[in-house]
Coordinates of N, CA, C and O in Angstrom, one line a residue:
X1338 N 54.7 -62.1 11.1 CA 53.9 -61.5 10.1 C 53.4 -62.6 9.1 O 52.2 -62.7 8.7
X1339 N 54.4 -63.5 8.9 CA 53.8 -64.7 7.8 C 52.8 -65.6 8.8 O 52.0 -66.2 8.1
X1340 N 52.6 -65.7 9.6 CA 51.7 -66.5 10.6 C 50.5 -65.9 10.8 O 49.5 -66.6 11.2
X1341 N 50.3 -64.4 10.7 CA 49.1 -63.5 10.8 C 48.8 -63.6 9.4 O 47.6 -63.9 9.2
X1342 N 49.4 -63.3 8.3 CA 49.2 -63.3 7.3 C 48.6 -64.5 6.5 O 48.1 -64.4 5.3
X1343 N 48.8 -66.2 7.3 CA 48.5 -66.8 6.6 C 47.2 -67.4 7.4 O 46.2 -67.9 6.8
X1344 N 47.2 -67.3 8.9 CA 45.2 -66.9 9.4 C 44.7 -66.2 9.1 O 43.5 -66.4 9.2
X1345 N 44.9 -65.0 8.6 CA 43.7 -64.5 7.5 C 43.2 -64.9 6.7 O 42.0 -64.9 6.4
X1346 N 44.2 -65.5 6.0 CA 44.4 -66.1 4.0 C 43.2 -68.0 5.0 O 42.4 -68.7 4.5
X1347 N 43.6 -68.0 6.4 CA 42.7 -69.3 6.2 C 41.1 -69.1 6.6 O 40.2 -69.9 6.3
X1348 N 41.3 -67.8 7.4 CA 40.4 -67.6 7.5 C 38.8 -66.8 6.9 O 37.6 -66.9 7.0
X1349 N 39.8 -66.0 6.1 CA 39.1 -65.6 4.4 C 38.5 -67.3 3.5 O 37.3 -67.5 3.2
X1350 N 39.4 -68.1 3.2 CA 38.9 -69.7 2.8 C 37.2 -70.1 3.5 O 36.0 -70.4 3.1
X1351 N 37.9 -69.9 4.7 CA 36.4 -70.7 5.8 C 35.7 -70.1 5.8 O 34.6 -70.7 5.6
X1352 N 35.4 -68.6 5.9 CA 34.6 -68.2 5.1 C 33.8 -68.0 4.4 O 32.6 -67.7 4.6
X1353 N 34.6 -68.1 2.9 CA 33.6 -68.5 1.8 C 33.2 -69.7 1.3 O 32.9 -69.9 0.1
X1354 N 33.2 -70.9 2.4 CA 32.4 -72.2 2.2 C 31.0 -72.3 2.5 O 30.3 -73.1 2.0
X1355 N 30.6 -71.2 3.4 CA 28.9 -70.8 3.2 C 28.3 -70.5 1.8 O 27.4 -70.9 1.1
X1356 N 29.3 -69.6 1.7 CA 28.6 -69.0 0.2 C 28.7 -70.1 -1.0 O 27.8 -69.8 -1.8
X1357 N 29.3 -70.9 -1.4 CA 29.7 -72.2 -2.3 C 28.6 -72.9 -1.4 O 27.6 -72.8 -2.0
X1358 N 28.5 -73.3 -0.6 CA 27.0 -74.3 -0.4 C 26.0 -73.7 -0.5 O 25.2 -74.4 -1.1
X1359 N 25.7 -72.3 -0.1 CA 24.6 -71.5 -0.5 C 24.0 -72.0 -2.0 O 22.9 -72.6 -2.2
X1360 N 24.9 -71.6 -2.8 CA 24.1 -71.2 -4.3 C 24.6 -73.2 -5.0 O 24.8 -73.6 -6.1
X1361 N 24.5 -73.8 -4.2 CA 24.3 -75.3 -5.1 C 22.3 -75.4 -5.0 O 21.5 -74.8 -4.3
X1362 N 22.1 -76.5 -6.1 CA 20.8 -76.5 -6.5 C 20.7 -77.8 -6.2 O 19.7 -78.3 -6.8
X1363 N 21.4 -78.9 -5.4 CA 21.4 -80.1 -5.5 C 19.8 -80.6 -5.0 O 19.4 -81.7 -5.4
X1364 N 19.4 -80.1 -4.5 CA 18.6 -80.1 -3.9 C 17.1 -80.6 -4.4 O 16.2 -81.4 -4.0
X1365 N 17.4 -79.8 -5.8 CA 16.7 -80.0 -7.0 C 16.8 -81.3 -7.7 O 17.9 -81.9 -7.7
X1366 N 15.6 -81.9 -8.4 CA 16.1 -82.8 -9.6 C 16.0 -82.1 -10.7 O 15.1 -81.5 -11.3
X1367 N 17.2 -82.2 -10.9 CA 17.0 -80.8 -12.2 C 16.8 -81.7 -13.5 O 16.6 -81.2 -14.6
X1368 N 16.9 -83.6 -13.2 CA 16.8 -84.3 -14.7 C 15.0 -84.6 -14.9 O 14.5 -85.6 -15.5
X1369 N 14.2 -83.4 -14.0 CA 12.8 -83.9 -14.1 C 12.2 -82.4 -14.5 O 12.8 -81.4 -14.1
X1370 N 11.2 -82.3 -15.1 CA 10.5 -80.4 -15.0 C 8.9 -81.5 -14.9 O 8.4 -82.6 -15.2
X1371 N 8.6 -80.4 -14.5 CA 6.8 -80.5 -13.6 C 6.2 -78.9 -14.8 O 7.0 -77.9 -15.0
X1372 N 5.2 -79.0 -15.2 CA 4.1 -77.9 -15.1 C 3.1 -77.8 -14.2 O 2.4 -78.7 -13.9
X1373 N 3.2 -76.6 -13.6 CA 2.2 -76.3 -12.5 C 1.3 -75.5 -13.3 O 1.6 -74.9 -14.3
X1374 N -0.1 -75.4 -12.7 CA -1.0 -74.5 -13.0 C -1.5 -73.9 -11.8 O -2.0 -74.7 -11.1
X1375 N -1.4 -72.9 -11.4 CA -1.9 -72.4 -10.2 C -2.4 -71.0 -10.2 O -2.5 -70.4 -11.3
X1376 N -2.9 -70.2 -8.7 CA -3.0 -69.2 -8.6 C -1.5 -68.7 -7.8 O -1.1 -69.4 -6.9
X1377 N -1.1 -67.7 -8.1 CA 0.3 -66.9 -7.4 C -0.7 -66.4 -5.8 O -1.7 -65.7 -5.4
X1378 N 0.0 -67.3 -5.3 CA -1.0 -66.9 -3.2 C 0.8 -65.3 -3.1 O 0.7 -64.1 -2.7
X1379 N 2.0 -65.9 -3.6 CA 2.5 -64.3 -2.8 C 3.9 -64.0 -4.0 O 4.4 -65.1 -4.2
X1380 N 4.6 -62.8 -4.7 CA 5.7 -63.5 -5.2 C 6.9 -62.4 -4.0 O 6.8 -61.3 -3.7
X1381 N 7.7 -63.1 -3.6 CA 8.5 -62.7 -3.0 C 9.7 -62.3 -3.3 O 10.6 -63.1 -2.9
X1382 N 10.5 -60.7 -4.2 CA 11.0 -60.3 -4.8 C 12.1 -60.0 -3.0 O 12.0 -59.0 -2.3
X1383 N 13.0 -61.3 -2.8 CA 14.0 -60.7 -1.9 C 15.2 -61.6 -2.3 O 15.1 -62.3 -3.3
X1384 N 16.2 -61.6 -1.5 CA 17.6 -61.1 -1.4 C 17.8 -62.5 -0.6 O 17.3 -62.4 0.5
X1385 N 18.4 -63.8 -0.9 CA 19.6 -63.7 -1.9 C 18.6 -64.3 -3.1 O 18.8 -64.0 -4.3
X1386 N 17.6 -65.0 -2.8 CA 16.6 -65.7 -3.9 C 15.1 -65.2 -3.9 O 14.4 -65.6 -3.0
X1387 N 14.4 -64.5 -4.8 CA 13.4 -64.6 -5.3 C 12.2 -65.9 -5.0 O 12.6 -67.0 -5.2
X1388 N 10.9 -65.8 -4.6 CA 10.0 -66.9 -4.8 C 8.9 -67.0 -4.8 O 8.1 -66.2 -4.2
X1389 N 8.6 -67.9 -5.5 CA 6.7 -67.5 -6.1 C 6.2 -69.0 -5.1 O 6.4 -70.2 -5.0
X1390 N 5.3 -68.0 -4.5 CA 4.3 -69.3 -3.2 C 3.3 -69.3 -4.7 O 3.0 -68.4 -5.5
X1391 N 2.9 -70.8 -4.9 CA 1.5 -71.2 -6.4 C 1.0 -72.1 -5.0 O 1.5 -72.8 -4.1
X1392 N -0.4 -71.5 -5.5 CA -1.4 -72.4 -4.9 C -2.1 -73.3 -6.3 O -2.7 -72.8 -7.2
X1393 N -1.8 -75.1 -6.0 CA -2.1 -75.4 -6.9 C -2.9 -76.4 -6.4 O -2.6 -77.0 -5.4
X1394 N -4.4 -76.7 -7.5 CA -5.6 -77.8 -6.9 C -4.7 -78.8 -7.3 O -3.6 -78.8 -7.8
X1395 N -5.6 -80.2 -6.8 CA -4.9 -81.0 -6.5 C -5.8 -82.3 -6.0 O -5.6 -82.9 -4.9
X1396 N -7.0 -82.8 -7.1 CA -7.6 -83.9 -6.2 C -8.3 -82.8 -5.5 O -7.6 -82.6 -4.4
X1397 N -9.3 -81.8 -5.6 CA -9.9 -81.2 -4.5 C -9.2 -80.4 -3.7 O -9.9 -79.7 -3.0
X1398 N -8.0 -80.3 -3.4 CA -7.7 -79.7 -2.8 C -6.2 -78.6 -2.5 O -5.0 -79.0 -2.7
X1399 N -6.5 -77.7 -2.2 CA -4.8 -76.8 -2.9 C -3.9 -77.3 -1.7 O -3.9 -77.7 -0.6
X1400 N -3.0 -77.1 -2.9 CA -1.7 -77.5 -2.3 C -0.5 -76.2 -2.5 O -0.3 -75.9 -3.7
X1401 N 0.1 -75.6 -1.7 CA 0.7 -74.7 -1.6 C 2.6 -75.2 -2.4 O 3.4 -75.8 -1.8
X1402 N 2.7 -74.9 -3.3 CA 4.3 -75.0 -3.9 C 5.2 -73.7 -3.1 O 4.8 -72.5 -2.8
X1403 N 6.0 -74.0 -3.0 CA 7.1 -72.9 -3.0 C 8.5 -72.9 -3.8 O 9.5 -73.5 -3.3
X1404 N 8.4 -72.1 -5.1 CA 9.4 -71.9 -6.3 C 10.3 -71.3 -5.9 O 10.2 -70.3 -5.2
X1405 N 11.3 -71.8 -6.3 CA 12.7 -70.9 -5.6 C 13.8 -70.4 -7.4 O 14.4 -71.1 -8.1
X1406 N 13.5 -68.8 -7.3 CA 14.0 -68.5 -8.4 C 15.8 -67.7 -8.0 O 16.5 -67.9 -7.0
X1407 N 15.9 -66.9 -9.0 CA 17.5 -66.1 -9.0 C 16.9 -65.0 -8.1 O 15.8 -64.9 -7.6
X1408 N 17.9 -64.2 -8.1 CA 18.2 -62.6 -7.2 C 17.5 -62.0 -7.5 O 17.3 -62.2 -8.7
X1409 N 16.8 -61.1 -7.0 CA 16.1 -59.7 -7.5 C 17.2 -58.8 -9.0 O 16.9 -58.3 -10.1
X1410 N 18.7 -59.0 -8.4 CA 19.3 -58.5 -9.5 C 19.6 -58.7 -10.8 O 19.9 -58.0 -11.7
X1411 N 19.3 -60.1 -10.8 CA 19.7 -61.3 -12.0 C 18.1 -61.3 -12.6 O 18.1 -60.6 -13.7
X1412 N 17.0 -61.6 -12.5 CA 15.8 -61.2 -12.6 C 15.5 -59.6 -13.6 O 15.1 -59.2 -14.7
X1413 N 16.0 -59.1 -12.6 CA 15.9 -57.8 -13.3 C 16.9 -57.4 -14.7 O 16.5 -56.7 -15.6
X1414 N 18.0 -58.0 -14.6 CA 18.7 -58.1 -16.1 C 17.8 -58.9 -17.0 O 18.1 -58.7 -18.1
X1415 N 16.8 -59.7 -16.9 CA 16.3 -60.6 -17.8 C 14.9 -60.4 -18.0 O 14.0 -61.2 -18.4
X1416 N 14.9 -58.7 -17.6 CA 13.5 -58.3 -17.7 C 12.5 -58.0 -16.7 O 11.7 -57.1 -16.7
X1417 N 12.6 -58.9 -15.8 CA 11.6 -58.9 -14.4 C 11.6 -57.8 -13.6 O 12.6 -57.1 -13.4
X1418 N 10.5 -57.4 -13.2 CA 10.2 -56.3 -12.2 C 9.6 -56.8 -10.8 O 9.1 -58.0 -10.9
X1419 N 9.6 -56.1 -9.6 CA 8.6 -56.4 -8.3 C 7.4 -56.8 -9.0 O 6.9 -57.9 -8.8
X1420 N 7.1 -56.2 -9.7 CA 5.7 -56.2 -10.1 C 4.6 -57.3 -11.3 O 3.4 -57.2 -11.7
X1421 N 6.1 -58.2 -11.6 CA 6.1 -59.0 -12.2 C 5.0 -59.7 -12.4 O 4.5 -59.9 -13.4
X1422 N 4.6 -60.4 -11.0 CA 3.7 -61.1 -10.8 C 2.6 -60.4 -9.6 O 3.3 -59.7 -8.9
X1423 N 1.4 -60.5 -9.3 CA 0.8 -60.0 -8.3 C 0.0 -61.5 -8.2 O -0.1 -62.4 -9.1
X1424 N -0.5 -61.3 -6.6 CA -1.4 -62.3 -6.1 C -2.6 -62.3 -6.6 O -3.3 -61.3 -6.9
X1425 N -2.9 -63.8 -6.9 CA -3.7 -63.6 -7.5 C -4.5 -64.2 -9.0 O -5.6 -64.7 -9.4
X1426 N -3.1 -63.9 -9.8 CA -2.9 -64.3 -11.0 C -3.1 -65.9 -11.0 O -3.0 -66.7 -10.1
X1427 N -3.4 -66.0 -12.6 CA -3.4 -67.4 -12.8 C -2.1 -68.0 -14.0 O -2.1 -67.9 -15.2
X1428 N -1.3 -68.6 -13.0 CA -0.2 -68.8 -14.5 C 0.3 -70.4 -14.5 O 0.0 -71.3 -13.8
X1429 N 0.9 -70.4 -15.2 CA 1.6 -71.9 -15.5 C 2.6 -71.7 -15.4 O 3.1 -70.8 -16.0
X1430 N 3.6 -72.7 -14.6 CA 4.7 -73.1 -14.1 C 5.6 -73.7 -14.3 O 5.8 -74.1 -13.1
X1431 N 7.1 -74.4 -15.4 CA 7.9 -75.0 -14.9 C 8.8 -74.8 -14.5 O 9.3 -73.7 -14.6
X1432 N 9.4 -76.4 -13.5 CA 9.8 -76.7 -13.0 C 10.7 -77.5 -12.6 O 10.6 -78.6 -13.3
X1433 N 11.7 -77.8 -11.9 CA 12.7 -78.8 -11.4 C 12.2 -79.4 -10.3 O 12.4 -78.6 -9.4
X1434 N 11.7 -80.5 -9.9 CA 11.2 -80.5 -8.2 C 11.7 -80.8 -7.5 O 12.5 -81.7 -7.8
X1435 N 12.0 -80.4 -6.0 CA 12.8 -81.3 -5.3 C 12.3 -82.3 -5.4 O 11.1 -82.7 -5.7
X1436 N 13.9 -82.9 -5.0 CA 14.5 -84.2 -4.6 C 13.4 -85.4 -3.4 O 13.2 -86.6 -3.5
X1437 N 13.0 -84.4 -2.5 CA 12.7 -85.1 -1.6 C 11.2 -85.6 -1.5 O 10.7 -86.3 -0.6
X1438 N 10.5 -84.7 -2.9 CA 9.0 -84.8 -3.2 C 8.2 -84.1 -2.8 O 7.1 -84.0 -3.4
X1439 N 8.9 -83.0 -1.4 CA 7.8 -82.0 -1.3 C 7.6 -80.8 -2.1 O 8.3 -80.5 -3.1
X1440 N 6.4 -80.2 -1.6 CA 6.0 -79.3 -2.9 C 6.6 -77.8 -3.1 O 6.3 -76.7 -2.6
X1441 N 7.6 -78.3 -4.2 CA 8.7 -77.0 -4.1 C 9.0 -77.0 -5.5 O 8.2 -77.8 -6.1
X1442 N 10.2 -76.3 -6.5 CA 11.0 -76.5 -7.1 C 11.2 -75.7 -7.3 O 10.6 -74.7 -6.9
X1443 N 12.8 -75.9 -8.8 CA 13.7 -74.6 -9.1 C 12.8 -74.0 -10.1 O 12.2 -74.9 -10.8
X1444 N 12.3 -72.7 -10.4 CA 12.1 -72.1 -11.5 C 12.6 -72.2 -12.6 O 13.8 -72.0 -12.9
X1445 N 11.9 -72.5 -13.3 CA 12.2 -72.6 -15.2 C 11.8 -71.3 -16.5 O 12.5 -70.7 -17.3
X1446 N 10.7 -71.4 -16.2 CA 10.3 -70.8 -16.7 C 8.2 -70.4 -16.5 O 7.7 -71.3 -15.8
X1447 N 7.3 -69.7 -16.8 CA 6.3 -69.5 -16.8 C 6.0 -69.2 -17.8 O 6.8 -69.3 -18.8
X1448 N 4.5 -68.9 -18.1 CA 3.2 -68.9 -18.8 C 2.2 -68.1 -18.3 O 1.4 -68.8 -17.7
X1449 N 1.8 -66.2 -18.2 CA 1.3 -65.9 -18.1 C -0.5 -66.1 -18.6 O -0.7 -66.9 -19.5
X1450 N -1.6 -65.5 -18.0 CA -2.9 -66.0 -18.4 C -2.7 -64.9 -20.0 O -3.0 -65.5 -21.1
X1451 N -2.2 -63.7 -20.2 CA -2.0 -63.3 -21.3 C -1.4 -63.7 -22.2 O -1.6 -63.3 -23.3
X1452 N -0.3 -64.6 -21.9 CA 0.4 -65.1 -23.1 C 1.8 -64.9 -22.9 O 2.5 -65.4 -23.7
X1453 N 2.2 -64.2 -22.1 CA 3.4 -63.5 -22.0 C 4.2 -64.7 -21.1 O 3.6 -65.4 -20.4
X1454 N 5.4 -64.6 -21.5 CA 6.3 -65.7 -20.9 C 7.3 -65.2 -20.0 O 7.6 -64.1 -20.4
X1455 N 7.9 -65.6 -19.2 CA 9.1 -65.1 -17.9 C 9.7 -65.9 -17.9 O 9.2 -67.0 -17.7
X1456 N 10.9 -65.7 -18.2 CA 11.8 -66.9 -18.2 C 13.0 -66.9 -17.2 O 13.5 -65.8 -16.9
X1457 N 13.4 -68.0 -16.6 CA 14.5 -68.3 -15.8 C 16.2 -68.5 -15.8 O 16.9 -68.8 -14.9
X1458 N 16.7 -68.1 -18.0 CA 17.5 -68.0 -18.0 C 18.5 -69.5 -17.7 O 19.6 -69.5 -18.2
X1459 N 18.0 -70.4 -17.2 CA 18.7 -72.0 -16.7 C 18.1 -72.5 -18.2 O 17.2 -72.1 -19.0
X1460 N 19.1 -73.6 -18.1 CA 19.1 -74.9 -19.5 C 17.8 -75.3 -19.5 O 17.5 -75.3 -18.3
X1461 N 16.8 -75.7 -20.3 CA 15.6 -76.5 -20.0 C 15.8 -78.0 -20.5 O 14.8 -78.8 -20.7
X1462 N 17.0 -78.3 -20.7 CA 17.6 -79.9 -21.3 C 17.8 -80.7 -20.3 O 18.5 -81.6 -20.6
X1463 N 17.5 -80.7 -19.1 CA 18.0 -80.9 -17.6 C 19.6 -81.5 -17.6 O 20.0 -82.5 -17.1
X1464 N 20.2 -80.3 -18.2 CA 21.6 -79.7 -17.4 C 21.5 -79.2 -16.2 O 21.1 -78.1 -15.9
X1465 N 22.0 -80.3 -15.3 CA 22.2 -79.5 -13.9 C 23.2 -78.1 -13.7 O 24.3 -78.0 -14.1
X1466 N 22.5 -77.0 -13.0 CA 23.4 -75.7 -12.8 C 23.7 -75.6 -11.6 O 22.9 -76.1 -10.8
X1467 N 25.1 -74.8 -10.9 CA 25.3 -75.0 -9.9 C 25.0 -76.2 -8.9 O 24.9 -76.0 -7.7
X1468 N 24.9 -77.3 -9.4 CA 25.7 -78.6 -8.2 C 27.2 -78.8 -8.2 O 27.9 -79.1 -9.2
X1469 N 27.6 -78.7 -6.8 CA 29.3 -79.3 -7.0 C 29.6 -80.2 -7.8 O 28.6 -80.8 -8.2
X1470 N 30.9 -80.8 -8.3 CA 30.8 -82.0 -9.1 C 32.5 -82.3 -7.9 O 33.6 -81.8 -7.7
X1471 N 31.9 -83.4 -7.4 CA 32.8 -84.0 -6.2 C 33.9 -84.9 -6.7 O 34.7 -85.4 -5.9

């Protein structure tokens, strides 16, 4: 019984090492923020992360970002609806960028064409959130 009982207990552990790599942000430079100005090309209100595709010019020519925000459920405590954003819109963006230079980053915060602001709820002092500390 102590032997079945303690492959569970190891196998419950191994388990939840997907979900602890899942939600790290290392990925990000969170000690840098970017403003984007773009048009919203799609916002994608899903499960486990939220994401706004910005189509932003660029030297003549758009360049597609892809924003990677919180949960549909965390969003919605902080105000956000599906409907938050539609294609289309023209808004302003910051950001964390990745790391590796392509055109991505963590959501910060926005700037509606009306004035209205969305926010992301993270530090804007670039305190890293969720990275392991090794």
């Amino acid at each position: 019984m102590t032997r079945r009982l303690a492959a569970v207990a190891a196998g419950l552990a191994l388990a939840s090492v997907p979900a602890l790599a899942h939600h790290s942000f290392a990925m990000f430079d969170q000690t840098k923020q970017m403003t984007l100005e773009g048009t919203v090309h799609e916002f994608q209100w899903t499960n486990p992360h939220s994401f706004i595709e910005l189509d932003v010019e660029n030297r003549g020519r758009t360049q597609r970002w892809s924003i990677e925000l919180n949960s549909p459920n965390n969003l919605t405590r902080q105000g956000w609806r599906r409907t938050s954003l539609r294609a289309g819109e023209r808004i302003s963006v910051r950001v964390a960028p990745l790391r590796n230079g392509q055109p991505g980053g963590l959501f910060l915060d926005l700037k509606k064409a009306d004035g209205r602001v969305l926010d992301s709820g993270l530090p804007k002092n670039g305190a890293p959130v969720n990275v392991p500390q090794l």
